[in-house]
Structures are given as C-alpha cells and as structure tokens.
C-alpha cells in the first residue's frame, strides 16, 4: 500500500516530522510492526539493531613499565529499548559506520587504563579478569551512546622484543619440557616394557606351542605303539582266556573225577567197612551172649555140684573131729555150736568157690592166670572150737575146663 512502511526484524524505523516522539525525541521509533507514513509530510529512516564488531589493537604499558601490544575484539549492538535507539539514532543515524570506530576508541582508552594497573603476570594469567574490568568501566559510556557490549575477547598479548613473556614462561617451558621428557621417557620405557612383554608372550606362546606339539607327537606315538601292540595283545588275551578256560575245565574234570572216585571207591569201602563192623559187633555180641549163657550154665552146674557135695564136705569135716580131743563145756549146746560151725564153714567154702568162678575168664582162668585155690577155714567159734583141715577133693568139670576145690 502506498505510504505504509514496515521495518526489518533487526531494524528500528525512525519517523520524523509531525508529532515528536517519546521524551521529546525529534522522531518516533517503530519496531516490530508497520506504520502508515504520509508521503512528503513524513520522513522515514532505518537504524540497524544487528550485531556489530570492532577490533582494537593498542600498545599498553603495564605497571612494571613493560610495553605490551594487545589485540582485542568487541561485539556490540544498539540496545532494544526506545531510549537506547533514540540515543544511537541521534548520534549514528546519518553515519552508522561510526559506531565501530567510536566503540574501538572508547575500549582502547579503558584497555590502556586497566593494563596500566596490572602486571604482565596478571595480564597473561588473568585475561578474563582484564576483560571483565574493561567491560565494567566502559558500560556507562556505551549506554550514553545507546550501545551495549555483548562480549570482549583479548586475542593476543605481545611484548615485542623485550622477551619478558618468554622469560616468564621459561620455567614453565622448562617444566613442560621436563614433563615432556619424563613423559617421553615413560613412554619409551612403557614401549620397551611392552616390547619385552610382547617378546615374553611370544616366547611363552612358542614354548606352549612346542609343548603342545610334543604332547601331540607323544600321543600320536603312543597311539601308534598301542595300535602296533593291539594285535599281539589281543592274541595274548585270547590265549590267556583259552588257558583260563582250559584250566577251569581241568579243575572241573578233576573235581568230577574226585567225586566219581568217592562214589565208586570211598563210599563202597566205607559201606563195606560199616558192614564188617556191624557184623563183627553182632558176632561179638553173639559170642558174649553165648559165653554168658555158658558161664551161667557152669555156675548152675557148679552150684548143684557144691550143693550135692556139701553134705560130704560137712561129713569130712566132722570126720576130722573123730580123733580130736574136744572138750565140750556146755553139753548139748556146745555140740550144736560145733555142728553149726561145720555147716557154716561148708557154706563159706561154697561162697568162695562161687566168687572165684565169677572172676574167671571164659576158659576157666582167673585174671591173673592162676587157678583158684580153696580157702582154709578159720578157727571154730565158741570155747570148744578148733582149726579144721578140709580134705582135698575133685570138683565137677564144666564146659570150659575142670575146677579144683581145695
């Protein structure tokens, strides 16, 4: 539309003519929107609000009297508020390039003043402090002309041919060189150690490889030897098994033969021996029974013979008294006692013969090999008794032989 003007985003539109601006300014400030401007009556100019740069190269003297060549860069712009735009418009609207020149001169003066109050060591080591102090001292002046500084960078500090900075940095350079040499030596040592470690690892690897190869070779040799011995070993094992089987078979045959011998020889011999023993025992028992029967018969016959001979024995004993001088003190009683004594002697002789026969063997002999002898009678009992000598007589023969009675 004719007469309608719009400023760029980084510009401020200044409209002069007609009404005055704020605070009695000779123009009105329009930013961020358009404005209808009557032609011929109103006049429109534009002031940049973009970032500007100014470079400062200045020779400054420090507190120590040493000259330093300082190079700095200032980044600035016109403030966004109406007051800053009005101040900058009144000063730089017709020649906006003068903002960089004036800003550089302002900062050069403040830079000389600040560096003059510092030492070289402080300037070199505390550049940020230097920049901050320059900004603080120049802020008021820059605000009066409507400018604000975004940053100040000290790009270089040079002492020319004096060599002060180099001398100051010499210890640091020496320390740095020393550290560099130490680092280099350490790096060299580490490199040598690494090489040695690598050599040791290679040697260890070679040794392990040789060991493994030797083990593999030994294992292969053992396998080949075992394979070569497998046939003979298998044959030997087979022969050993055959011998074991033959030995077991021989043992079984021997055991079977032993059992056969036991069944064929020992058992029949034992049976025959048992049969003979039983027959002998039976024969002995039979003979014993026969002997006992014969002995019993002989004793009965002897008893009968003795009984038959007892009157004769008593008679003979009484006959022995015929010529004896016997005094009978008690008359008939004394005679009775004499007769009773004769009978008692006869019974005693009979018992003695029986006992002797009981101690003889089956052939009529006594155990000591002597034939039995008759007992002599003792003296008679009573006051009129006397020793009687029995006559010798022959006994009755038995089946085992004659028995003599004295």
Coordinates of C-alpha atoms in Angstrom, one line a residue:
X1 CA 0.0 0.0 0.0
X2 CA 1.3 3.4 -0.8
X3 CA 2.7 5.2 2.2
X4 CA 2.7 2.0 4.5
X5 CA 6.2 1.2 5.8
X6 CA 7.4 -1.8 7.8
X7 CA 10.9 -2.1 9.4
X8 CA 13.0 -5.4 9.2
X9 CA 13.3 -7.6 12.3
X10 CA 16.8 -6.2 13.1
X11 CA 15.9 -2.6 12.3
X12 CA 14.2 0.3 14.1
X13 CA 12.1 2.6 11.9
X14 CA 12.5 6.3 12.8
X15 CA 9.7 8.6 11.6
X16 CA 10.4 12.3 11.7
X17 CA 8.0 15.1 11.0
X18 CA 4.7 15.7 12.6
X19 CA 4.4 14.8 16.2
X20 CA 7.5 14.3 18.4
X21 CA 8.4 11.0 19.9
X22 CA 8.6 9.9 23.4
X23 CA 10.6 12.1 25.8
X24 CA 10.7 14.9 23.4
X25 CA 12.6 13.0 20.8
X26 CA 12.6 14.6 17.3
X27 CA 11.3 11.3 15.8
X28 CA 9.1 8.4 16.6
X29 CA 10.5 4.9 17.0
X30 CA 8.7 1.9 15.4
X31 CA 10.0 -1.7 15.8
X32 CA 8.3 -5.0 15.1
X33 CA 5.3 -3.7 13.1
X34 CA 4.4 -1.4 10.2
X35 CA 3.2 2.2 10.2
X36 CA 1.4 4.3 7.6
X37 CA 3.5 7.3 6.7
X38 CA 2.2 10.2 4.8
X39 CA 4.5 10.9 1.9
X40 CA 6.2 14.3 1.7
X41 CA 4.9 15.1 5.1
X42 CA 6.8 12.4 7.0
X43 CA 10.3 11.1 6.5
X44 CA 11.4 7.6 7.4
X45 CA 14.9 6.4 8.2
X46 CA 16.1 3.0 9.5
X47 CA 18.7 2.2 12.2
X48 CA 20.3 -1.2 12.4
X49 CA 19.8 -3.3 15.5
X50 CA 22.1 -6.2 14.4
X51 CA 25.4 -7.2 16.0
X52 CA 28.4 -5.1 15.2
X53 CA 32.1 -5.8 15.7
X54 CA 35.0 -3.6 16.5
X55 CA 38.7 -4.6 16.6
X56 CA 41.2 -2.8 18.9
X57 CA 45.0 -3.0 18.6
X58 CA 46.7 -1.0 21.2
X59 CA 50.2 -0.6 22.7
X60 CA 49.8 -0.5 26.5
X61 CA 52.3 -0.1 29.3
X62 CA 51.9 -2.3 32.4
X63 CA 52.5 -1.3 36.0
X64 CA 56.0 -2.6 35.6
X65 CA 56.7 -0.3 32.7
X66 CA 56.8 -3.0 30.1
X67 CA 55.1 -2.3 26.8
X68 CA 52.6 -4.8 25.6
X69 CA 50.8 -5.0 22.2
X70 CA 47.3 -6.0 23.0
X71 CA 44.7 -7.1 20.4
X72 CA 41.0 -7.3 21.4
X73 CA 37.7 -7.8 19.7
X74 CA 34.4 -6.1 20.9
X75 CA 31.0 -7.4 20.0
X76 CA 28.3 -4.7 20.5
X77 CA 24.9 -3.5 19.2
X78 CA 22.2 -0.8 19.7
X79 CA 20.1 -1.5 22.7
X80 CA 16.5 -2.7 22.1
X81 CA 14.8 -0.2 24.4
X82 CA 13.5 3.1 22.9
X83 CA 16.0 5.2 24.9
X84 CA 19.0 3.4 23.5
X85 CA 17.5 3.6 20.0
X86 CA 16.9 7.3 20.4
X87 CA 20.5 7.9 21.7
X88 CA 22.1 5.8 19.0
X89 CA 19.8 7.4 16.3
X90 CA 20.7 10.9 17.2
X91 CA 24.4 10.0 17.1
X92 CA 24.9 7.5 14.3
X93 CA 21.8 7.6 12.1
X94 CA 23.5 9.6 9.3
X95 CA 26.8 7.5 9.5
X96 CA 26.2 4.2 11.2
X97 CA 29.8 3.0 10.5
X98 CA 31.0 5.4 13.1
X99 CA 29.6 3.1 15.8
X100 CA 32.5 0.7 15.3
X101 CA 35.1 3.4 15.2
X102 CA 33.9 5.2 18.3
X103 CA 33.4 1.9 20.2
X104 CA 37.0 0.9 19.4
X105 CA 38.4 4.2 20.6
X106 CA 36.4 4.0 23.8
X107 CA 37.6 0.5 24.6
X108 CA 41.2 1.3 23.7
X109 CA 41.3 4.1 26.3
X110 CA 39.8 1.8 29.0
X111 CA 42.1 -1.0 28.0
X112 CA 45.2 1.2 28.4
X113 CA 43.9 2.3 31.8
X114 CA 43.3 -1.2 33.1
X115 CA 46.5 -2.7 31.8
X116 CA 48.5 0.2 33.4
X117 CA 47.2 -1.0 36.8
X118 CA 48.2 -4.7 36.3
X119 CA 51.5 -6.7 35.9
X120 CA 52.5 -8.7 33.0
X121 CA 51.9 -11.9 35.0
X122 CA 48.4 -10.9 35.9
X123 CA 47.6 -9.8 32.4
X124 CA 48.9 -13.1 30.9
X125 CA 47.4 -15.4 33.5
X126 CA 44.1 -13.5 34.2
X127 CA 42.9 -12.4 30.8
X128 CA 39.3 -13.0 31.8
X129 CA 39.7 -10.6 34.7
X130 CA 41.1 -8.0 32.4
X131 CA 38.2 -8.3 30.0
X132 CA 35.7 -8.1 32.8
X133 CA 37.2 -4.9 34.3
X134 CA 37.3 -3.2 30.8
X135 CA 33.6 -4.1 30.3
X136 CA 32.6 -2.7 33.7
X137 CA 34.4 0.6 33.2
X138 CA 33.1 1.1 29.6
X139 CA 29.5 0.2 30.3
X140 CA 28.3 3.6 31.4
X141 CA 29.9 5.4 28.4
X142 CA 28.5 2.8 26.0
X143 CA 25.0 3.3 27.5
X144 CA 25.1 7.0 26.9
X145 CA 25.5 6.5 23.2
X146 CA 22.8 3.8 23.1
X147 CA 25.2 0.8 22.7
X148 CA 25.5 -2.4 24.7
X149 CA 28.6 -4.7 24.6
X150 CA 27.9 -8.4 24.4
X151 CA 31.5 -9.6 24.8
X152 CA 35.1 -8.6 24.9
X153 CA 37.8 -11.0 23.9
X154 CA 41.6 -10.5 24.4
X155 CA 43.0 -12.2 21.3
X156 CA 46.7 -11.6 21.8
X157 CA 49.3 -10.1 24.1
X158 CA 52.8 -9.5 22.8
X159 CA 55.8 -7.8 24.5
X160 CA 57.7 -7.3 21.2
X161 CA 61.5 -7.7 21.5
X162 CA 61.7 -7.4 25.3
X163 CA 61.4 -11.2 25.8
X164 CA 59.7 -10.7 29.2
X165 CA 56.9 -13.0 28.4
X166 CA 59.3 -15.6 27.1
X167 CA 61.5 -15.3 30.2
X168 CA 58.4 -15.6 32.3
X169 CA 57.3 -18.6 30.5
X170 CA 60.8 -20.2 30.5
X171 CA 60.4 -22.0 33.9
X172 CA 57.0 -23.2 32.7
X173 CA 58.6 -24.2 29.4
X174 CA 61.4 -26.0 31.2
X175 CA 58.9 -27.7 33.5
X176 CA 56.8 -28.5 30.5
X177 CA 59.9 -29.8 28.6
X178 CA 60.9 -31.7 31.6
X179 CA 57.5 -33.2 31.9
X180 CA 57.6 -33.8 28.2
X181 CA 60.9 -35.6 28.6
X182 CA 59.7 -37.6 31.5
X183 CA 56.6 -38.4 29.6
X184 CA 58.7 -39.3 26.6
X185 CA 61.0 -41.5 28.9
X186 CA 58.0 -43.1 30.4
X187 CA 56.5 -43.6 27.0
X188 CA 59.8 -45.1 25.8
X189 CA 60.1 -47.3 29.0
X190 CA 56.5 -48.3 28.5
X191 CA 57.2 -49.1 24.9
X192 CA 60.3 -51.1 25.8
X193 CA 58.4 -52.9 28.5
X194 CA 55.6 -53.5 26.1
X195 CA 58.1 -54.9 23.6
X196 CA 59.7 -57.1 26.3
X197 CA 56.3 -58.2 27.4
X198 CA 55.3 -58.9 23.8
X199 CA 58.6 -60.8 23.4
X200 CA 58.0 -62.8 26.6
X201 CA 54.5 -63.6 25.4
X202 CA 55.8 -64.7 22.1
X203 CA 58.4 -66.8 23.7
X204 CA 55.8 -68.2 26.1
X205 CA 53.5 -68.9 23.2
X206 CA 56.3 -70.6 21.3
X207 CA 57.1 -72.7 24.4
X208 CA 53.5 -73.6 24.9
X209 CA 53.2 -74.4 21.2
X210 CA 56.3 -76.6 21.4
X211 CA 54.9 -78.4 24.4
X212 CA 51.6 -78.9 22.8
X213 CA 53.3 -80.2 19.7
X214 CA 55.5 -82.5 21.8
X215 CA 52.4 -83.8 23.7
X216 CA 50.6 -84.3 20.4
X217 CA 53.6 -86.1 19.0
X218 CA 53.9 -88.3 22.1
X219 CA 50.2 -89.0 22.0
X220 CA 50.4 -90.0 18.3
X221 CA 53.5 -92.2 19.1
X222 CA 51.6 -93.8 22.0
X223 CA 48.5 -94.3 19.7
X224 CA 50.7 -95.9 17.0
X225 CA 52.5 -98.1 19.6
X226 CA 49.2 -99.2 21.0
X227 CA 47.9 -99.8 17.5
X228 CA 51.0 -101.9 16.8
X229 CA 50.6 -103.8 20.0
X230 CA 46.9 -104.3 19.7
X231 CA 47.2 -107.5 17.6
X232 CA 49.7 -109.3 19.8
X233 CA 47.9 -108.1 23.0
X234 CA 44.6 -109.3 21.6
X235 CA 46.2 -112.7 20.7
X236 CA 47.8 -112.9 24.1
X237 CA 44.5 -112.0 25.8
X238 CA 42.7 -114.7 23.7
X239 CA 45.4 -117.3 24.6
X240 CA 45.1 -116.3 28.2
X241 CA 41.3 -116.7 28.1
X242 CA 41.8 -120.1 26.4
X243 CA 44.3 -121.2 29.1
X244 CA 41.9 -119.9 31.8
X245 CA 39.0 -121.9 30.2
X246 CA 41.2 -125.0 29.9
X247 CA 42.3 -124.6 33.5
X248 CA 38.8 -124.3 34.6
X249 CA 37.7 -127.3 32.6
X250 CA 40.6 -129.3 34.0
X251 CA 39.6 -128.3 37.5
X252 CA 36.0 -129.3 36.8
X253 CA 37.2 -132.6 35.4
X254 CA 39.4 -133.2 38.4
X255 CA 36.6 -132.4 40.7
X256 CA 34.2 -134.6 38.8
X257 CA 36.8 -137.5 38.8
X258 CA 37.2 -137.0 42.6
X259 CA 33.5 -137.2 43.0
X260 CA 33.5 -140.3 40.9
X261 CA 36.3 -141.9 42.9
X262 CA 34.4 -141.0 46.1
X263 CA 31.2 -142.5 44.7
X264 CA 33.0 -145.6 43.2
X265 CA 35.6 -146.4 45.8
X266 CA 35.3 -144.5 49.1
X267 CA 31.6 -144.8 49.5
X268 CA 31.6 -148.6 48.8
X269 CA 34.7 -149.1 51.0
X270 CA 33.0 -147.1 53.8
X271 CA 29.8 -149.1 53.3
X272 CA 31.8 -152.4 53.4
X273 CA 33.7 -151.3 56.5
X274 CA 30.5 -150.4 58.2
X275 CA 29.0 -153.7 57.2
X276 CA 32.1 -155.6 58.6
X277 CA 32.0 -153.5 61.7
X278 CA 28.3 -154.2 62.2
X279 CA 28.8 -158.0 61.5
X280 CA 31.8 -158.0 63.9
X281 CA 29.8 -156.2 66.6
X282 CA 26.9 -158.7 66.0
X283 CA 29.3 -161.7 66.2
X284 CA 30.9 -160.3 69.3
X285 CA 27.5 -159.7 70.9
X286 CA 26.5 -163.3 69.9
X287 CA 29.7 -164.7 71.4
X288 CA 29.3 -162.7 74.5
X289 CA 25.7 -163.8 74.9
X290 CA 26.9 -167.4 74.3
X291 CA 29.7 -167.0 76.8
X292 CA 27.4 -165.5 79.4
X293 CA 25.0 -168.4 78.8
X294 CA 27.8 -170.9 79.1
X295 CA 29.1 -169.3 82.3
X296 CA 25.6 -169.1 83.7
X297 CA 25.2 -172.8 82.9
X298 CA 28.5 -173.7 84.5
X299 CA 27.6 -171.7 87.6
X300 CA 24.3 -173.5 87.9
X301 CA 26.1 -176.9 87.4
X302 CA 28.7 -175.9 89.9
X303 CA 26.1 -174.8 92.4
X304 CA 24.4 -178.0 92.1
X305 CA 27.6 -179.9 92.4
X306 CA 28.6 -178.0 95.5
X307 CA 25.2 -178.4 97.0
X308 CA 25.5 -182.1 96.3
X309 CA 28.9 -182.2 97.8
X310 CA 28.1 -180.0 100.8
X311 CA 26.9 -183.0 103.0
X312 CA 30.1 -184.8 102.1
X313 CA 32.2 -181.7 102.9
X314 CA 30.4 -181.4 106.2
X315 CA 30.8 -185.1 106.8
X316 CA 34.5 -184.9 106.0
X317 CA 34.9 -182.0 108.4
X318 CA 33.0 -183.8 111.1
X319 CA 35.2 -186.9 110.4
X320 CA 38.2 -184.8 111.2
X321 CA 36.9 -184.4 114.6
X322 CA 36.8 -188.1 115.3
X323 CA 40.3 -188.4 116.7
X324 CA 40.4 -184.8 118.1
X325 CA 40.4 -184.1 121.7
X326 CA 37.4 -181.8 122.0
X327 CA 36.2 -180.6 125.3
X328 CA 32.6 -179.6 125.3
X329 CA 31.9 -177.3 128.2
X330 CA 28.3 -176.6 127.7
X331 CA 26.9 -180.0 126.8
X332 CA 24.4 -180.3 124.1
X333 CA 24.6 -176.6 123.3
X334 CA 28.3 -176.9 122.7
X335 CA 27.8 -179.8 120.3
X336 CA 25.1 -177.8 118.5
X337 CA 27.5 -174.9 118.1
X338 CA 30.2 -177.3 116.7
X339 CA 27.8 -178.7 114.2
X340 CA 26.6 -175.3 113.2
X341 CA 30.2 -174.2 112.8
X342 CA 30.8 -177.1 110.4
X343 CA 27.8 -176.2 108.3
X344 CA 28.9 -172.5 108.3
X345 CA 32.4 -173.5 107.1
X346 CA 30.8 -175.5 104.3
X347 CA 28.7 -172.5 103.2
X348 CA 31.7 -170.3 103.4
X349 CA 33.6 -172.6 101.1
X350 CA 30.7 -172.6 98.7
X351 CA 30.6 -168.8 98.5
X352 CA 34.3 -168.6 98.0
X353 CA 34.1 -171.0 95.0
X354 CA 31.3 -169.0 93.5
X355 CA 33.2 -165.8 93.8
X356 CA 36.3 -167.3 92.2
X357 CA 34.2 -168.6 89.3
X358 CA 32.7 -165.1 88.9
X359 CA 36.2 -163.6 88.4
X360 CA 37.5 -166.2 85.8
X361 CA 37.6 -165.8 82.0
X362 CA 35.6 -167.8 79.6
X363 CA 38.3 -170.5 79.6
X364 CA 38.1 -171.1 83.4
X365 CA 41.3 -169.0 84.2
X366 CA 41.4 -166.1 86.7
X367 CA 42.5 -162.6 85.5
X368 CA 46.0 -163.1 86.9
X369 CA 46.5 -166.5 85.1
X370 CA 46.3 -168.6 88.2
X371 CA 43.7 -171.3 89.0
X372 CA 41.5 -170.6 92.1
X373 CA 42.6 -172.2 95.4
X374 CA 40.3 -173.3 98.2
X375 CA 40.0 -171.3 101.3
X376 CA 41.2 -172.6 104.5
X377 CA 38.6 -172.5 107.3
X378 CA 39.3 -170.4 110.3
X379 CA 39.2 -171.3 113.8
X380 CA 35.9 -172.5 115.3
X381 CA 33.7 -170.3 117.2
X382 CA 33.0 -170.9 120.8
X383 CA 35.1 -172.2 123.6
X384 CA 35.2 -175.8 122.1
X385 CA 36.2 -174.7 118.5
X386 CA 39.3 -175.9 116.8
X387 CA 41.0 -175.5 113.3
X388 CA 39.5 -178.0 110.8
X389 CA 41.6 -179.1 107.7
X390 CA 39.2 -179.9 104.9
X391 CA 40.0 -182.9 102.8
X392 CA 41.1 -182.3 99.2
X393 CA 38.5 -183.4 96.6
X394 CA 37.9 -183.1 92.9
X395 CA 35.1 -180.9 91.6
X396 CA 32.8 -181.4 88.6
X397 CA 34.1 -180.4 85.2
X398 CA 32.4 -177.7 83.3
X399 CA 32.4 -176.9 79.5
X400 CA 35.4 -174.5 80.0
X401 CA 37.6 -177.0 82.0
X402 CA 38.0 -178.6 85.4
X403 CA 37.6 -176.6 88.6
X404 CA 39.7 -177.8 91.6
X405 CA 38.4 -177.1 95.1
X406 CA 40.9 -177.3 98.0

